[in-house]
Amino acid sequence: MTTTTLTPHQARARADYLNIALWTFQGWIAMFFLAAGYAKLSEPMENLIVLMQWPALVGETFVRGVGVAEMALAVMMLAPLISWRFGRPLLLTAAAGLLVLETIALGVHAFSLDLGLSLTNVFLIAITAPVLWLRRR
């Protein structure tokens, strides 16, 4: 098996493409959770219960709290836009927090046999995990 050494130009291009892909993922994650959090904060509980069954099982304060957490973590995903030095730890914290949230949500939606929301969480995990893993460096 032979190993191919990349030229400096090829290595830089590969790093640039990876950076663009990770920023794209971060933008998608932020948009999704800003919207989801806003819905949990602004919609009446009756609407949320129709859209997702789990709000019927918990109190309104809990649902609103999840919305606040989602919005805060979404903003933290974009913190490196302001300062990489100070924003990177916030990004890593947000990615870890969202992975926990997404995994719990996947379990809740899978348990209630909600295929659409389960698949949504599988997709979110699939784009959040690489952000956390590859932004650690």
mmCIF file of N, CA and C in Angstrom:
data_model
loop_
_atom_site.group_PDB
_atom_site.id
_atom_site.type_symbol
_atom_site.label_atom_id
_atom_site.label_comp_id
_atom_site.label_asym_id
_atom_site.label_seq_id
_atom_site.Cartn_x
_atom_site.Cartn_y
_atom_site.Cartn_z
ATOM 1 N N MET A 1 0.841 -1.164 0.000
ATOM 2 C CA MET A 1 0.000 0.000 0.000
ATOM 3 C C MET A 1 0.895 1.239 0.000
ATOM 4 N N THR A 2 0.654 2.122 -0.922
ATOM 5 C CA THR A 2 1.450 3.336 -1.002
ATOM 6 C C THR A 2 0.656 4.503 -0.434
ATOM 7 N N THR A 3 1.383 5.410 0.150
ATOM 8 C CA THR A 3 0.738 6.614 0.670
ATOM 9 C C THR A 3 1.067 7.775 -0.260
ATOM 10 N N THR A 4 0.084 8.593 -0.494
ATOM 11 C CA THR A 4 0.273 9.746 -1.357
ATOM 12 C C THR A 4 0.449 10.975 -0.480
ATOM 13 N N THR A 5 1.508 11.712 -0.769
ATOM 14 C CA THR A 5 1.752 12.951 -0.042
ATOM 15 C C THR A 5 1.099 14.092 -0.807
ATOM 16 N N LEU A 6 0.319 14.882 -0.075
ATOM 17 C CA LEU A 6 -0.339 16.025 -0.694
ATOM 18 C C LEU A 6 0.629 17.187 -0.820
ATOM 19 N N THR A 7 0.482 17.913 -1.897
ATOM 20 C CA THR A 7 1.251 19.147 -2.021
ATOM 21 C C THR A 7 0.661 20.159 -1.040
ATOM 22 N N PRO A 8 1.399 21.194 -0.688
ATOM 23 C CA PRO A 8 0.840 22.213 0.212
ATOM 24 C C PRO A 8 -0.462 22.809 -0.317
ATOM 25 N N HIS A 9 -0.530 22.998 -1.625
ATOM 26 C CA HIS A 9 -1.750 23.546 -2.225
ATOM 27 C C HIS A 9 -2.933 22.580 -2.036
ATOM 28 N N GLN A 10 -2.702 21.279 -2.268
ATOM 29 C CA GLN A 10 -3.758 20.289 -2.104
ATOM 30 C C GLN A 10 -4.205 20.177 -0.645
ATOM 31 N N ALA A 11 -3.237 20.225 0.250
ATOM 32 C CA ALA A 11 -3.569 20.145 1.678
ATOM 33 C C ALA A 11 -4.402 21.352 2.099
ATOM 34 N N ARG A 12 -4.027 22.524 1.610
ATOM 35 C CA ARG A 12 -4.785 23.744 1.949
ATOM 36 C C ARG A 12 -6.194 23.703 1.362
ATOM 37 N N ALA A 13 -6.316 23.222 0.127
ATOM 38 C CA ALA A 13 -7.631 23.111 -0.515
ATOM 39 C C ALA A 13 -8.518 22.140 0.257
ATOM 40 N N ARG A 14 -7.956 21.009 0.679
ATOM 41 C CA ARG A 14 -8.719 20.028 1.446
ATOM 42 C C ARG A 14 -9.180 20.631 2.774
ATOM 43 N N ALA A 15 -8.301 21.369 3.446
ATOM 44 C CA ALA A 15 -8.665 22.018 4.708
ATOM 45 C C ALA A 15 -9.748 23.074 4.489
ATOM 46 N N ASP A 16 -9.658 23.805 3.385
ATOM 47 C CA ASP A 16 -10.677 24.819 3.068
ATOM 48 C C ASP A 16 -12.031 24.177 2.832
ATOM 49 N N TYR A 17 -12.070 23.072 2.076
ATOM 50 C CA TYR A 17 -13.333 22.389 1.805
ATOM 51 C C TYR A 17 -13.952 21.851 3.096
ATOM 52 N N LEU A 18 -13.125 21.306 3.968
ATOM 53 C CA LEU A 18 -13.623 20.808 5.249
ATOM 54 C C LEU A 18 -14.187 21.952 6.082
ATOM 55 N N ASN A 19 -13.494 23.072 6.117
ATOM 56 C CA ASN A 19 -13.955 24.236 6.873
ATOM 57 C C ASN A 19 -15.303 24.735 6.340
ATOM 58 N N ILE A 20 -15.450 24.782 5.030
ATOM 59 C CA ILE A 20 -16.712 25.217 4.416
ATOM 60 C C ILE A 20 -17.839 24.246 4.777
ATOM 61 N N ALA A 21 -17.551 22.953 4.723
ATOM 62 C CA ALA A 21 -18.574 21.959 5.065
ATOM 63 C C ALA A 21 -18.995 22.098 6.533
ATOM 64 N N LEU A 22 -18.030 22.282 7.425
ATOM 65 C CA LEU A 22 -18.357 22.418 8.848
ATOM 66 C C LEU A 22 -19.153 23.691 9.116
ATOM 67 N N TRP A 23 -18.799 24.799 8.471
ATOM 68 C CA TRP A 23 -19.572 26.037 8.642
ATOM 69 C C TRP A 23 -20.989 25.878 8.093
ATOM 70 N N THR A 24 -21.121 25.127 6.998
ATOM 71 C CA THR A 24 -22.457 24.855 6.450
ATOM 72 C C THR A 24 -23.281 24.069 7.456
ATOM 73 N N PHE A 25 -22.696 23.030 8.034
ATOM 74 C CA PHE A 25 -23.391 22.250 9.062
ATOM 75 C C PHE A 25 -23.774 23.135 10.244
ATOM 76 N N GLN A 26 -22.839 23.959 10.701
ATOM 77 C CA GLN A 26 -23.113 24.837 11.840
ATOM 78 C C GLN A 26 -24.270 25.789 11.528
ATOM 79 N N GLY A 27 -24.314 26.301 10.318
ATOM 80 C CA GLY A 27 -25.414 27.179 9.928
ATOM 81 C C GLY A 27 -26.744 26.451 9.914
ATOM 82 N N TRP A 28 -26.772 25.238 9.369
ATOM 83 C CA TRP A 28 -28.009 24.449 9.346
ATOM 84 C C TRP A 28 -28.478 24.132 10.761
ATOM 85 N N ILE A 29 -27.543 23.741 11.614
ATOM 86 C CA ILE A 29 -27.882 23.411 13.002
ATOM 87 C C ILE A 29 -28.448 24.648 13.697
ATOM 88 N N ALA A 30 -27.781 25.784 13.530
ATOM 89 C CA ALA A 30 -28.235 27.012 14.174
ATOM 90 C C ALA A 30 -29.626 27.403 13.680
ATOM 91 N N MET A 31 -29.851 27.341 12.373
ATOM 92 C CA MET A 31 -31.171 27.698 11.838
ATOM 93 C C MET A 31 -32.255 26.774 12.383
ATOM 94 N N PHE A 32 -31.971 25.476 12.404
ATOM 95 C CA PHE A 32 -32.966 24.520 12.884
ATOM 96 C C PHE A 32 -33.328 24.791 14.336
ATOM 97 N N PHE A 33 -32.316 24.948 15.183
ATOM 98 C CA PHE A 33 -32.602 25.097 16.613
ATOM 99 C C PHE A 33 -33.109 26.485 16.982
ATOM 100 N N LEU A 34 -32.749 27.509 16.214
ATOM 101 C CA LEU A 34 -33.381 28.815 16.439
ATOM 102 C C LEU A 34 -34.874 28.720 16.142
ATOM 103 N N ALA A 35 -35.225 28.066 15.046
ATOM 104 C CA ALA A 35 -36.635 27.921 14.681
ATOM 105 C C ALA A 35 -37.373 27.026 15.671
ATOM 106 N N ALA A 36 -36.761 25.907 16.047
ATOM 107 C CA ALA A 36 -37.414 24.986 16.982
ATOM 108 C C ALA A 36 -37.592 25.637 18.347
ATOM 109 N N GLY A 37 -36.572 26.334 18.802
ATOM 110 C CA GLY A 37 -36.668 27.016 20.089
ATOM 111 C C GLY A 37 -37.699 28.126 20.066
ATOM 112 N N TYR A 38 -37.728 28.885 18.974
ATOM 113 C CA TYR A 38 -38.708 29.966 18.844
ATOM 114 C C TYR A 38 -40.130 29.405 18.869
ATOM 115 N N ALA A 39 -40.336 28.292 18.174
ATOM 116 C CA ALA A 39 -41.668 27.668 18.164
ATOM 117 C C ALA A 39 -42.073 27.237 19.574
ATOM 118 N N LYS A 40 -41.141 26.655 20.307
ATOM 119 C CA LYS A 40 -41.456 26.207 21.674
ATOM 120 C C LYS A 40 -41.751 27.386 22.602
ATOM 121 N N LEU A 41 -41.185 28.534 22.308
ATOM 122 C CA LEU A 41 -41.424 29.717 23.137
ATOM 123 C C LEU A 41 -42.674 30.490 22.723
ATOM 124 N N SER A 42 -43.027 30.451 21.461
ATOM 125 C CA SER A 42 -44.085 31.336 20.977
ATOM 126 C C SER A 42 -45.422 30.644 20.699
ATOM 127 N N GLU A 43 -45.393 29.363 20.431
ATOM 128 C CA GLU A 43 -46.635 28.661 20.104
ATOM 129 C C GLU A 43 -47.415 28.296 21.363
ATOM 130 N N PRO A 44 -48.745 28.310 21.282
ATOM 131 C CA PRO A 44 -49.546 27.827 22.411
ATOM 132 C C PRO A 44 -49.276 26.333 22.634
ATOM 133 N N MET A 45 -49.393 25.909 23.848
ATOM 134 C CA MET A 45 -49.126 24.508 24.187
ATOM 135 C C MET A 45 -50.009 23.555 23.386
ATOM 136 N N GLU A 46 -51.237 23.948 23.091
ATOM 137 C CA GLU A 46 -52.142 23.084 22.334
ATOM 138 C C GLU A 46 -51.560 22.771 20.954
ATOM 139 N N ASN A 47 -50.980 23.769 20.304
ATOM 140 C CA ASN A 47 -50.354 23.554 18.997
ATOM 141 C C ASN A 47 -49.130 22.646 19.111
ATOM 142 N N LEU A 48 -48.329 22.869 20.145
ATOM 143 C CA LEU A 48 -47.129 22.045 20.325
ATOM 144 C C LEU A 48 -47.497 20.586 20.592
ATOM 145 N N ILE A 49 -48.575 20.374 21.319
ATOM 146 C CA ILE A 49 -49.016 19.000 21.606
ATOM 147 C C ILE A 49 -49.463 18.312 20.326
ATOM 148 N N VAL A 50 -50.117 19.059 19.427
ATOM 149 C CA VAL A 50 -50.536 18.480 18.152
ATOM 150 C C VAL A 50 -49.318 18.150 17.288
ATOM 151 N N LEU A 51 -48.337 19.065 17.262
ATOM 152 C CA LEU A 51 -47.149 18.869 16.430
ATOM 153 C C LEU A 51 -46.237 17.770 16.977
ATOM 154 N N MET A 52 -46.067 17.746 18.278
ATOM 155 C CA MET A 52 -45.188 16.776 18.939
ATOM 156 C C MET A 52 -45.925 16.298 20.187
ATOM 157 N N GLN A 53 -46.072 15.025 20.337
ATOM 158 C CA GLN A 53 -46.872 14.514 21.446
ATOM 159 C C GLN A 53 -46.242 14.742 22.826
ATOM 160 N N TRP A 54 -44.937 14.807 22.908
ATOM 161 C CA TRP A 54 -44.270 14.848 24.210
ATOM 162 C C TRP A 54 -44.614 16.054 25.074
ATOM 163 N N PRO A 55 -44.965 17.238 24.522
ATOM 164 C CA PRO A 55 -45.322 18.340 25.422
ATOM 165 C C PRO A 55 -46.538 18.046 26.303
ATOM 166 N N ALA A 56 -47.374 17.096 25.892
ATOM 167 C CA ALA A 56 -48.528 16.720 26.724
ATOM 168 C C ALA A 56 -48.083 16.002 27.995
ATOM 169 N N LEU A 57 -46.873 15.443 27.990
ATOM 170 C CA LEU A 57 -46.390 14.646 29.116
ATOM 171 C C LEU A 57 -45.598 15.458 30.141
ATOM 172 N N VAL A 58 -45.266 16.694 29.794
ATOM 173 C CA VAL A 58 -44.458 17.533 30.689
ATOM 174 C C VAL A 58 -45.148 18.873 30.880
ATOM 175 N N GLY A 59 -44.650 19.657 31.779
ATOM 176 C CA GLY A 59 -45.235 20.966 32.033
ATOM 177 C C GLY A 59 -44.819 21.998 31.002
ATOM 178 N N GLU A 60 -45.590 23.067 30.943
ATOM 179 C CA GLU A 60 -45.307 24.138 30.002
ATOM 180 C C GLU A 60 -43.948 24.775 30.277
ATOM 181 N N THR A 61 -43.589 24.914 31.537
ATOM 182 C CA THR A 61 -42.299 25.509 31.887
ATOM 183 C C THR A 61 -41.147 24.693 31.318
ATOM 184 N N PHE A 62 -41.264 23.388 31.358
ATOM 185 C CA PHE A 62 -40.220 22.526 30.811
ATOM 186 C C PHE A 62 -40.084 22.735 29.303
ATOM 187 N N VAL A 63 -41.214 22.775 28.593
ATOM 188 C CA VAL A 63 -41.192 22.970 27.140
ATOM 189 C C VAL A 63 -40.555 24.314 26.796
ATOM 190 N N ARG A 64 -40.952 25.353 27.519
ATOM 191 C CA ARG A 64 -40.384 26.684 27.268
ATOM 192 C C ARG A 64 -38.893 26.703 27.603
ATOM 193 N N GLY A 65 -38.494 25.994 28.652
ATOM 194 C CA GLY A 65 -37.080 25.907 29.023
ATOM 195 C C GLY A 65 -36.254 25.227 27.949
ATOM 196 N N VAL A 66 -36.804 24.164 27.360
ATOM 197 C CA VAL A 66 -36.119 23.491 26.254
ATOM 198 C C VAL A 66 -35.953 24.468 25.088
ATOM 199 N N GLY A 67 -36.970 25.273 24.841
ATOM 200 C CA GLY A 67 -36.890 26.275 23.770
ATOM 201 C C GLY A 67 -35.784 27.285 24.015
ATOM 202 N N VAL A 68 -35.667 27.757 25.245
ATOM 203 C CA VAL A 68 -34.597 28.704 25.591
ATOM 204 C C VAL A 68 -33.235 28.040 25.400
ATOM 205 N N ALA A 69 -33.100 26.800 25.870
ATOM 206 C CA ALA A 69 -31.829 26.082 25.729
ATOM 207 C C ALA A 69 -31.476 25.893 24.258
ATOM 208 N N GLU A 70 -32.455 25.524 23.436
ATOM 209 C CA GLU A 70 -32.187 25.327 22.008
ATOM 210 C C GLU A 70 -31.716 26.621 21.349
ATOM 211 N N MET A 71 -32.362 27.722 21.679
ATOM 212 C CA MET A 71 -31.964 28.990 21.075
ATOM 213 C C MET A 71 -30.579 29.433 21.545
ATOM 214 N N ALA A 72 -30.296 29.254 22.817
ATOM 215 C CA ALA A 72 -28.981 29.639 23.344
ATOM 216 C C ALA A 72 -27.875 28.798 22.700
ATOM 217 N N LEU A 73 -28.091 27.497 22.611
ATOM 218 C CA LEU A 73 -27.093 26.623 21.999
ATOM 219 C C LEU A 73 -26.931 26.934 20.507
ATOM 220 N N ALA A 74 -28.023 27.294 19.838
ATOM 221 C CA ALA A 74 -27.940 27.653 18.417
ATOM 222 C C ALA A 74 -27.068 28.881 18.216
ATOM 223 N N VAL A 75 -27.246 29.877 19.058
ATOM 224 C CA VAL A 75 -26.422 31.092 18.955
ATOM 225 C C VAL A 75 -24.958 30.760 19.248
ATOM 226 N N MET A 76 -24.733 29.895 20.222
ATOM 227 C CA MET A 76 -23.353 29.508 20.559
ATOM 228 C C MET A 76 -22.675 28.768 19.405
ATOM 229 N N MET A 77 -23.451 28.076 18.555
ATOM 230 C CA MET A 77 -22.872 27.387 17.399
ATOM 231 C C MET A 77 -22.217 28.382 16.440
ATOM 232 N N LEU A 78 -22.702 29.628 16.456
ATOM 233 C CA LEU A 78 -22.176 30.639 15.541
ATOM 234 C C LEU A 78 -21.214 31.606 16.220
ATOM 235 N N ALA A 79 -20.916 31.381 17.491
ATOM 236 C CA ALA A 79 -20.031 32.280 18.242
ATOM 237 C C ALA A 79 -18.660 32.483 17.589
ATOM 238 N N PRO A 80 -18.080 31.480 16.937
ATOM 239 C CA PRO A 80 -16.775 31.714 16.305
ATOM 240 C C PRO A 80 -16.801 32.762 15.194
ATOM 241 N N LEU A 81 -17.971 33.124 14.711
ATOM 242 C CA LEU A 81 -18.043 34.198 13.713
ATOM 243 C C LEU A 81 -17.545 35.516 14.289
ATOM 244 N N ILE A 82 -17.722 35.692 15.584
ATOM 245 C CA ILE A 82 -17.297 36.924 16.247
ATOM 246 C C ILE A 82 -15.820 36.845 16.618
ATOM 247 N N SER A 83 -15.434 35.738 17.229
ATOM 248 C CA SER A 83 -14.045 35.558 17.638
ATOM 249 C C SER A 83 -13.761 34.071 17.738
ATOM 250 N N TRP A 84 -12.812 33.587 16.949
ATOM 251 C CA TRP A 84 -12.490 32.162 17.002
ATOM 252 C C TRP A 84 -11.907 31.801 18.368
ATOM 253 N N ARG A 85 -11.082 32.668 18.902
ATOM 254 C CA ARG A 85 -10.412 32.392 20.171
ATOM 255 C C ARG A 85 -11.419 32.194 21.303
ATOM 256 N N PHE A 86 -12.403 33.086 21.394
ATOM 257 C CA PHE A 86 -13.390 32.987 22.465
ATOM 258 C C PHE A 86 -14.614 32.183 22.043
ATOM 259 N N GLY A 87 -14.894 32.132 20.760
ATOM 260 C CA GLY A 87 -16.078 31.439 20.281
ATOM 261 C C GLY A 87 -15.926 29.944 20.156
ATOM 262 N N ARG A 88 -14.705 29.467 19.932
ATOM 263 C CA ARG A 88 -14.492 28.029 19.759
ATOM 264 C C ARG A 88 -14.917 27.227 20.981
ATOM 265 N N PRO A 89 -14.559 27.626 22.203
ATOM 266 C CA PRO A 89 -15.050 26.851 23.364
ATOM 267 C C PRO A 89 -16.576 26.868 23.469
ATOM 268 N N LEU A 90 -17.192 27.990 23.099
ATOM 269 C CA LEU A 90 -18.660 28.053 23.111
ATOM 270 C C LEU A 90 -19.244 27.115 22.059
ATOM 271 N N LEU A 91 -18.614 27.076 20.891
ATOM 272 C CA LEU A 91 -19.050 26.171 19.832
ATOM 273 C C LEU A 91 -18.976 24.721 20.293
ATOM 274 N N LEU A 92 -17.864 24.335 20.891
ATOM 275 C CA LEU A 92 -17.695 22.954 21.347
ATOM 276 C C LEU A 92 -18.703 22.607 22.433
ATOM 277 N N THR A 93 -18.956 23.543 23.337
ATOM 278 C CA THR A 93 -19.960 23.327 24.384
ATOM 279 C C THR A 93 -21.343 23.173 23.765
ATOM 280 N N ALA A 94 -21.660 24.038 22.798
ATOM 281 C CA ALA A 94 -22.962 23.975 22.137
ATOM 282 C C ALA A 94 -23.133 22.663 21.378
ATOM 283 N N ALA A 95 -22.106 22.241 20.654
ATOM 284 C CA ALA A 95 -22.202 20.998 19.889
ATOM 285 C C ALA A 95 -22.410 19.806 20.822
ATOM 286 N N ALA A 96 -21.688 19.780 21.940
ATOM 287 C CA ALA A 96 -21.868 18.687 22.903
ATOM 288 C C ALA A 96 -23.270 18.732 23.511
ATOM 289 N N GLY A 97 -23.720 19.921 23.889
ATOM 290 C CA GLY A 97 -25.057 20.056 24.461
ATOM 291 C C GLY A 97 -26.147 19.662 23.484
ATOM 292 N N LEU A 98 -25.991 20.070 22.236
ATOM 293 C CA LEU A 98 -27.000 19.719 21.233
ATOM 294 C C LEU A 98 -26.978 18.227 20.925
ATOM 295 N N LEU A 99 -25.809 17.608 20.950
ATOM 296 C CA LEU A 99 -25.759 16.155 20.746
ATOM 297 C C LEU A 99 -26.521 15.423 21.852
ATOM 298 N N VAL A 100 -26.373 15.883 23.078
ATOM 299 C CA VAL A 100 -27.127 15.283 24.187
ATOM 300 C C VAL A 100 -28.621 15.495 23.964
ATOM 301 N N LEU A 101 -29.005 16.719 23.639
ATOM 302 C CA LEU A 101 -30.412 17.048 23.394
ATOM 303 C C LEU A 101 -30.977 16.224 22.233
ATOM 304 N N GLU A 102 -30.223 16.117 21.151
ATOM 305 C CA GLU A 102 -30.679 15.363 19.985
ATOM 306 C C GLU A 102 -30.821 13.874 20.294
ATOM 307 N N THR A 103 -29.910 13.342 21.076
ATOM 308 C CA THR A 103 -29.970 11.920 21.426
ATOM 309 C C THR A 103 -31.184 11.637 22.306
ATOM 310 N N ILE A 104 -31.430 12.505 23.278
ATOM 311 C CA ILE A 104 -32.615 12.343 24.121
ATOM 312 C C ILE A 104 -33.879 12.471 23.271
ATOM 313 N N ALA A 105 -33.911 13.471 22.392
ATOM 314 C CA ALA A 105 -35.076 13.670 21.528
ATOM 315 C C ALA A 105 -35.294 12.463 20.617
ATOM 316 N N LEU A 106 -34.208 11.889 20.102
ATOM 317 C CA LEU A 106 -34.328 10.692 19.271
ATOM 318 C C LEU A 106 -34.985 9.570 20.062
ATOM 319 N N GLY A 107 -34.552 9.380 21.295
ATOM 320 C CA GLY A 107 -35.157 8.339 22.130
ATOM 321 C C GLY A 107 -36.635 8.597 22.393
ATOM 322 N N VAL A 108 -36.971 9.830 22.704
ATOM 323 C CA VAL A 108 -38.375 10.182 22.976
ATOM 324 C C VAL A 108 -39.230 9.953 21.736
ATOM 325 N N HIS A 109 -38.763 10.425 20.583
ATOM 326 C CA HIS A 109 -39.550 10.291 19.358
ATOM 327 C C HIS A 109 -39.605 8.840 18.872
ATOM 328 N N ALA A 110 -38.531 8.106 19.030
ATOM 329 C CA ALA A 110 -38.534 6.699 18.630
ATOM 330 C C ALA A 110 -39.464 5.897 19.534
ATOM 331 N N PHE A 111 -39.443 6.198 20.825
ATOM 332 C CA PHE A 111 -40.313 5.502 21.775
ATOM 333 C C PHE A 111 -41.782 5.753 21.451
ATOM 334 N N SER A 112 -42.103 6.958 21.002
ATOM 335 C CA SER A 112 -43.497 7.270 20.649
ATOM 336 C C SER A 112 -43.798 6.907 19.188
ATOM 337 N N LEU A 113 -42.862 6.233 18.522
ATOM 338 C CA LEU A 113 -43.007 5.753 17.146
ATOM 339 C C LEU A 113 -43.290 6.884 16.152
ATOM 340 N N ASP A 114 -42.687 8.029 16.381
ATOM 341 C CA ASP A 114 -42.811 9.165 15.467
ATOM 342 C C ASP A 114 -41.632 9.121 14.511
ATOM 343 N N LEU A 115 -41.839 8.495 13.360
ATOM 344 C CA LEU A 115 -40.752 8.251 12.417
ATOM 345 C C LEU A 115 -40.157 9.543 11.865
ATOM 346 N N GLY A 116 -41.002 10.523 11.538
ATOM 347 C CA GLY A 116 -40.513 11.768 10.956
ATOM 348 C C GLY A 116 -39.575 12.514 11.882
ATOM 349 N N LEU A 117 -39.988 12.700 13.140
ATOM 350 C CA LEU A 117 -39.129 13.417 14.093
ATOM 351 C C LEU A 117 -37.912 12.583 14.486
ATOM 352 N N SER A 118 -38.057 11.255 14.488
ATOM 353 C CA SER A 118 -36.896 10.398 14.766
ATOM 354 C C SER A 118 -35.840 10.565 13.678
ATOM 355 N N LEU A 119 -36.267 10.539 12.427
ATOM 356 C CA LEU A 119 -35.315 10.695 11.324
ATOM 357 C C LEU A 119 -34.700 12.088 11.315
ATOM 358 N N THR A 120 -35.480 13.077 11.700
ATOM 359 C CA THR A 120 -34.932 14.435 11.801
ATOM 360 C C THR A 120 -33.791 14.463 12.807
ATOM 361 N N ASN A 121 -33.974 13.802 13.945
ATOM 362 C CA ASN A 121 -32.926 13.779 14.957
ATOM 363 C C ASN A 121 -31.727 12.948 14.521
ATOM 364 N N VAL A 122 -31.941 11.898 13.765
ATOM 365 C CA VAL A 122 -30.810 11.134 13.216
ATOM 366 C C VAL A 122 -29.988 12.036 12.307
ATOM 367 N N PHE A 123 -30.658 12.815 11.450
ATOM 368 C CA PHE A 123 -29.958 13.753 10.565
ATOM 369 C C PHE A 123 -29.199 14.797 11.374
ATOM 370 N N LEU A 124 -29.852 15.359 12.409
ATOM 371 C CA LEU A 124 -29.194 16.375 13.232
ATOM 372 C C LEU A 124 -27.961 15.810 13.935
ATOM 373 N N ILE A 125 -28.063 14.597 14.430
ATOM 374 C CA ILE A 125 -26.900 13.953 15.056
ATOM 375 C C ILE A 125 -25.789 13.765 14.021
ATOM 376 N N ALA A 126 -26.180 13.377 12.810
ATOM 377 C CA ALA A 126 -25.194 13.123 11.750
ATOM 378 C C ALA A 126 -24.446 14.384 11.323
ATOM 379 N N ILE A 127 -25.039 15.567 11.507
ATOM 380 C CA ILE A 127 -24.300 16.783 11.137
ATOM 381 C C ILE A 127 -23.679 17.470 12.352
ATOM 382 N N THR A 128 -24.178 17.183 13.546
ATOM 383 C CA THR A 128 -23.603 17.800 14.747
ATOM 384 C C THR A 128 -22.353 17.057 15.215
ATOM 385 N N ALA A 129 -22.356 15.751 15.126
ATOM 386 C CA ALA A 129 -21.202 14.961 15.586
ATOM 387 C C ALA A 129 -19.912 15.337 14.851
ATOM 388 N N PRO A 130 -19.921 15.469 13.512
ATOM 389 C CA PRO A 130 -18.679 15.881 12.837
ATOM 390 C C PRO A 130 -18.222 17.280 13.242
ATOM 391 N N VAL A 131 -19.171 18.179 13.497
ATOM 392 C CA VAL A 131 -18.786 19.520 13.937
ATOM 393 C C VAL A 131 -18.023 19.421 15.260
ATOM 394 N N LEU A 132 -18.575 18.677 16.206
ATOM 395 C CA LEU A 132 -17.905 18.526 17.511
ATOM 396 C C LEU A 132 -16.555 17.826 17.338
ATOM 397 N N TRP A 133 -16.529 16.768 16.574
ATOM 398 C CA TRP A 133 -15.302 15.973 16.429
ATOM 399 C C TRP A 133 -14.203 16.738 15.696
ATOM 400 N N LEU A 134 -14.547 17.389 14.605
ATOM 401 C CA LEU A 134 -13.526 18.010 13.761
ATOM 402 C C LEU A 134 -13.162 19.424 14.185
ATOM 403 N N ARG A 135 -13.982 20.085 14.993
ATOM 404 C CA ARG A 135 -13.644 21.409 15.485
ATOM 405 C C ARG A 135 -12.829 21.351 16.781
ATOM 406 N N ARG A 136 -12.626 20.151 17.325
ATOM 407 C CA ARG A 136 -11.817 20.011 18.548
ATOM 408 C C ARG A 136 -10.363 20.374 18.287
ATOM 409 N N ARG A 137 -9.890 20.214 17.069
ATOM 410 C CA ARG A 137 -8.481 20.459 16.757
ATOM 411 C C ARG A 137 -8.163 21.916 16.723
#
